[in-house]
Short mmCIF file of C-alpha atoms in Angstrom, two decimals:
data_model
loop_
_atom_site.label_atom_id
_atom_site.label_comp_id
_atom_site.label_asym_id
_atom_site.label_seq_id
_atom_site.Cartn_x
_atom_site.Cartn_y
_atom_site.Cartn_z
CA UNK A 49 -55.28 27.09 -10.20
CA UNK A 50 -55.68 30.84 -9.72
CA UNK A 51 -53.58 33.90 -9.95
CA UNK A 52 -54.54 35.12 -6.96
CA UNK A 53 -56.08 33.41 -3.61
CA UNK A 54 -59.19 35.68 -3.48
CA UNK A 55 -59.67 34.47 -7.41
CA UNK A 56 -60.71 30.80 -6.05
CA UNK A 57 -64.27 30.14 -5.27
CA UNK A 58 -64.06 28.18 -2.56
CA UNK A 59 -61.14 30.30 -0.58
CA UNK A 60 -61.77 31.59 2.77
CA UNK A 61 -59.22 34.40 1.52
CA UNK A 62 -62.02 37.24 1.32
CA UNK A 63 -63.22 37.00 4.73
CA UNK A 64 -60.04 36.20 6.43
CA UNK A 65 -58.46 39.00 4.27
CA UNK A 66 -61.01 41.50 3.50
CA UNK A 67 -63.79 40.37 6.14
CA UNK A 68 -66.66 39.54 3.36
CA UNK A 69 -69.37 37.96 5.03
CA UNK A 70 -70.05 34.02 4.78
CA UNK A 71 -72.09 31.04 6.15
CA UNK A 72 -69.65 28.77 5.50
CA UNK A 73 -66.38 30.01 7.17
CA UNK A 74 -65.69 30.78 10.59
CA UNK A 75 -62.10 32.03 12.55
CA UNK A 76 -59.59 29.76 13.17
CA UNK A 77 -57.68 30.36 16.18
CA UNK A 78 -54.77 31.19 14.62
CA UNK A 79 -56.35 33.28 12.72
CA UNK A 80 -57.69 35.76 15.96
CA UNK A 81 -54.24 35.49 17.04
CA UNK A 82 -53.12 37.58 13.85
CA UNK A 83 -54.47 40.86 15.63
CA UNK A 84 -56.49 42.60 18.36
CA UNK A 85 -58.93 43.93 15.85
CA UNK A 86 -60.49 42.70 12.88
CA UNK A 87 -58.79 44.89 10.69
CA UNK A 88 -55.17 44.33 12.34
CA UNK A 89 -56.12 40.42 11.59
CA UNK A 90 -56.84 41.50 8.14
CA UNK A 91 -54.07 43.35 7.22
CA UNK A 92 -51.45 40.36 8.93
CA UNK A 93 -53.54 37.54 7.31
CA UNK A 94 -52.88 39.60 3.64
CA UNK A 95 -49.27 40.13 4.30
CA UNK A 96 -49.03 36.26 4.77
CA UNK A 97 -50.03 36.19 1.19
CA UNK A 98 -47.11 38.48 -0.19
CA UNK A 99 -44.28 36.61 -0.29
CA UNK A 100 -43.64 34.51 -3.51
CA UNK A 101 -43.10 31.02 -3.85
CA UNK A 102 -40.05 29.53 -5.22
CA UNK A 103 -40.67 27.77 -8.42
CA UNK A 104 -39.12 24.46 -6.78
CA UNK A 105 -41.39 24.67 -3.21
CA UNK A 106 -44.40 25.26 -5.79
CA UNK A 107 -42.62 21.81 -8.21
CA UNK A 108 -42.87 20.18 -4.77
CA UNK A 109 -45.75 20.93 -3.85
CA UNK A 110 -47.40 20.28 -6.81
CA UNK A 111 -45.88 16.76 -6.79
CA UNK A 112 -46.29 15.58 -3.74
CA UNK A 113 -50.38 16.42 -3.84
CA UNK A 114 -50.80 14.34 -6.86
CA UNK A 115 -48.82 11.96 -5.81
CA UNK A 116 -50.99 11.34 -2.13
CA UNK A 117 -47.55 12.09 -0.15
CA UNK A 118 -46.45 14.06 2.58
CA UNK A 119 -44.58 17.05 1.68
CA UNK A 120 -42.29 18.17 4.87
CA UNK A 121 -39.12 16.79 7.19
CA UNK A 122 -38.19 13.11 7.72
CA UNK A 123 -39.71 13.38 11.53
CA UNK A 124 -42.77 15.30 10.23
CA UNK A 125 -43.25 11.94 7.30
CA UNK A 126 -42.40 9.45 10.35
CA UNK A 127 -45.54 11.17 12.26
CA UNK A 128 -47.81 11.36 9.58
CA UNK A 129 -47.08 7.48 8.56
CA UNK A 130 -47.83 6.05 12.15
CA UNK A 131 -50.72 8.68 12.54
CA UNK A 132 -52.09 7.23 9.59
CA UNK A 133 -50.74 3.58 9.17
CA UNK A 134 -50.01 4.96 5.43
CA UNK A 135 -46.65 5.74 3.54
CA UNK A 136 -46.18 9.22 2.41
CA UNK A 137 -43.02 8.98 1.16
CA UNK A 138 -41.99 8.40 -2.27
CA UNK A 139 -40.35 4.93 -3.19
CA UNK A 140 -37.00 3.55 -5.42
CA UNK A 141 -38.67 4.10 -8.66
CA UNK A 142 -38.29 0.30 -10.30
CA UNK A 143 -39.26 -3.13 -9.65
CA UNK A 144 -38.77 -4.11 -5.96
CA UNK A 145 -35.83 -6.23 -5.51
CA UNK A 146 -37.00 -10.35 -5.74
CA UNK A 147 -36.95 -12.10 -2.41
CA UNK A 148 -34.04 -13.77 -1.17
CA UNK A 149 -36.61 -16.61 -0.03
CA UNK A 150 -37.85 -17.76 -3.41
#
């Protein structure tokens, strides 16, 4: 989408990072928890943004978003299916098998 997170409109990245002013966004509590100070937060909430993600986390990630599924472990799926009543995990590909009752 963008090259960097500040470069998207609708990112809370400039006032989390950089402490621009907004109406709209407000601190998370794990965000206060970055620091003592505003600026300490600042400074850890930009180092969170340093690292570099491996081209196959960003392949899965990409995937799993368009596909409507949950991207994480087998216990963290299992949780997020019976929150939800929903699958979020990807299917065989292929036609399902026909039913042994027909």
């Amino acid at each position: 989408m963008v090259t960097a997170p500040g470069d998207y409109r609708w990112s809370s990245y400039r006032t989390n990072a950089f402490g621009k002013a907004s109406r709209l966004v407000s601190p998370h509590a794990l965000y206060q928890q970055l620091g003592n100070t505003q600026a300490e937060r600042q400074v850890a909430y930009r180092q969170l943004f340093k690292e570099v993600l491996p081209d196959h986390l960003v392949e899965a990630i990409r995937t799993t978003t368009l596909s409507g599924l949950a991207l994480g472990n087998d216990k963290f799926k299992r949780d997020i299916e019976m929150l939800s009543g929903q699958s979020v995990s990807a299917g065989k590909p292929g036609r399902p098998p026909k039913s042994q009752t027909n």
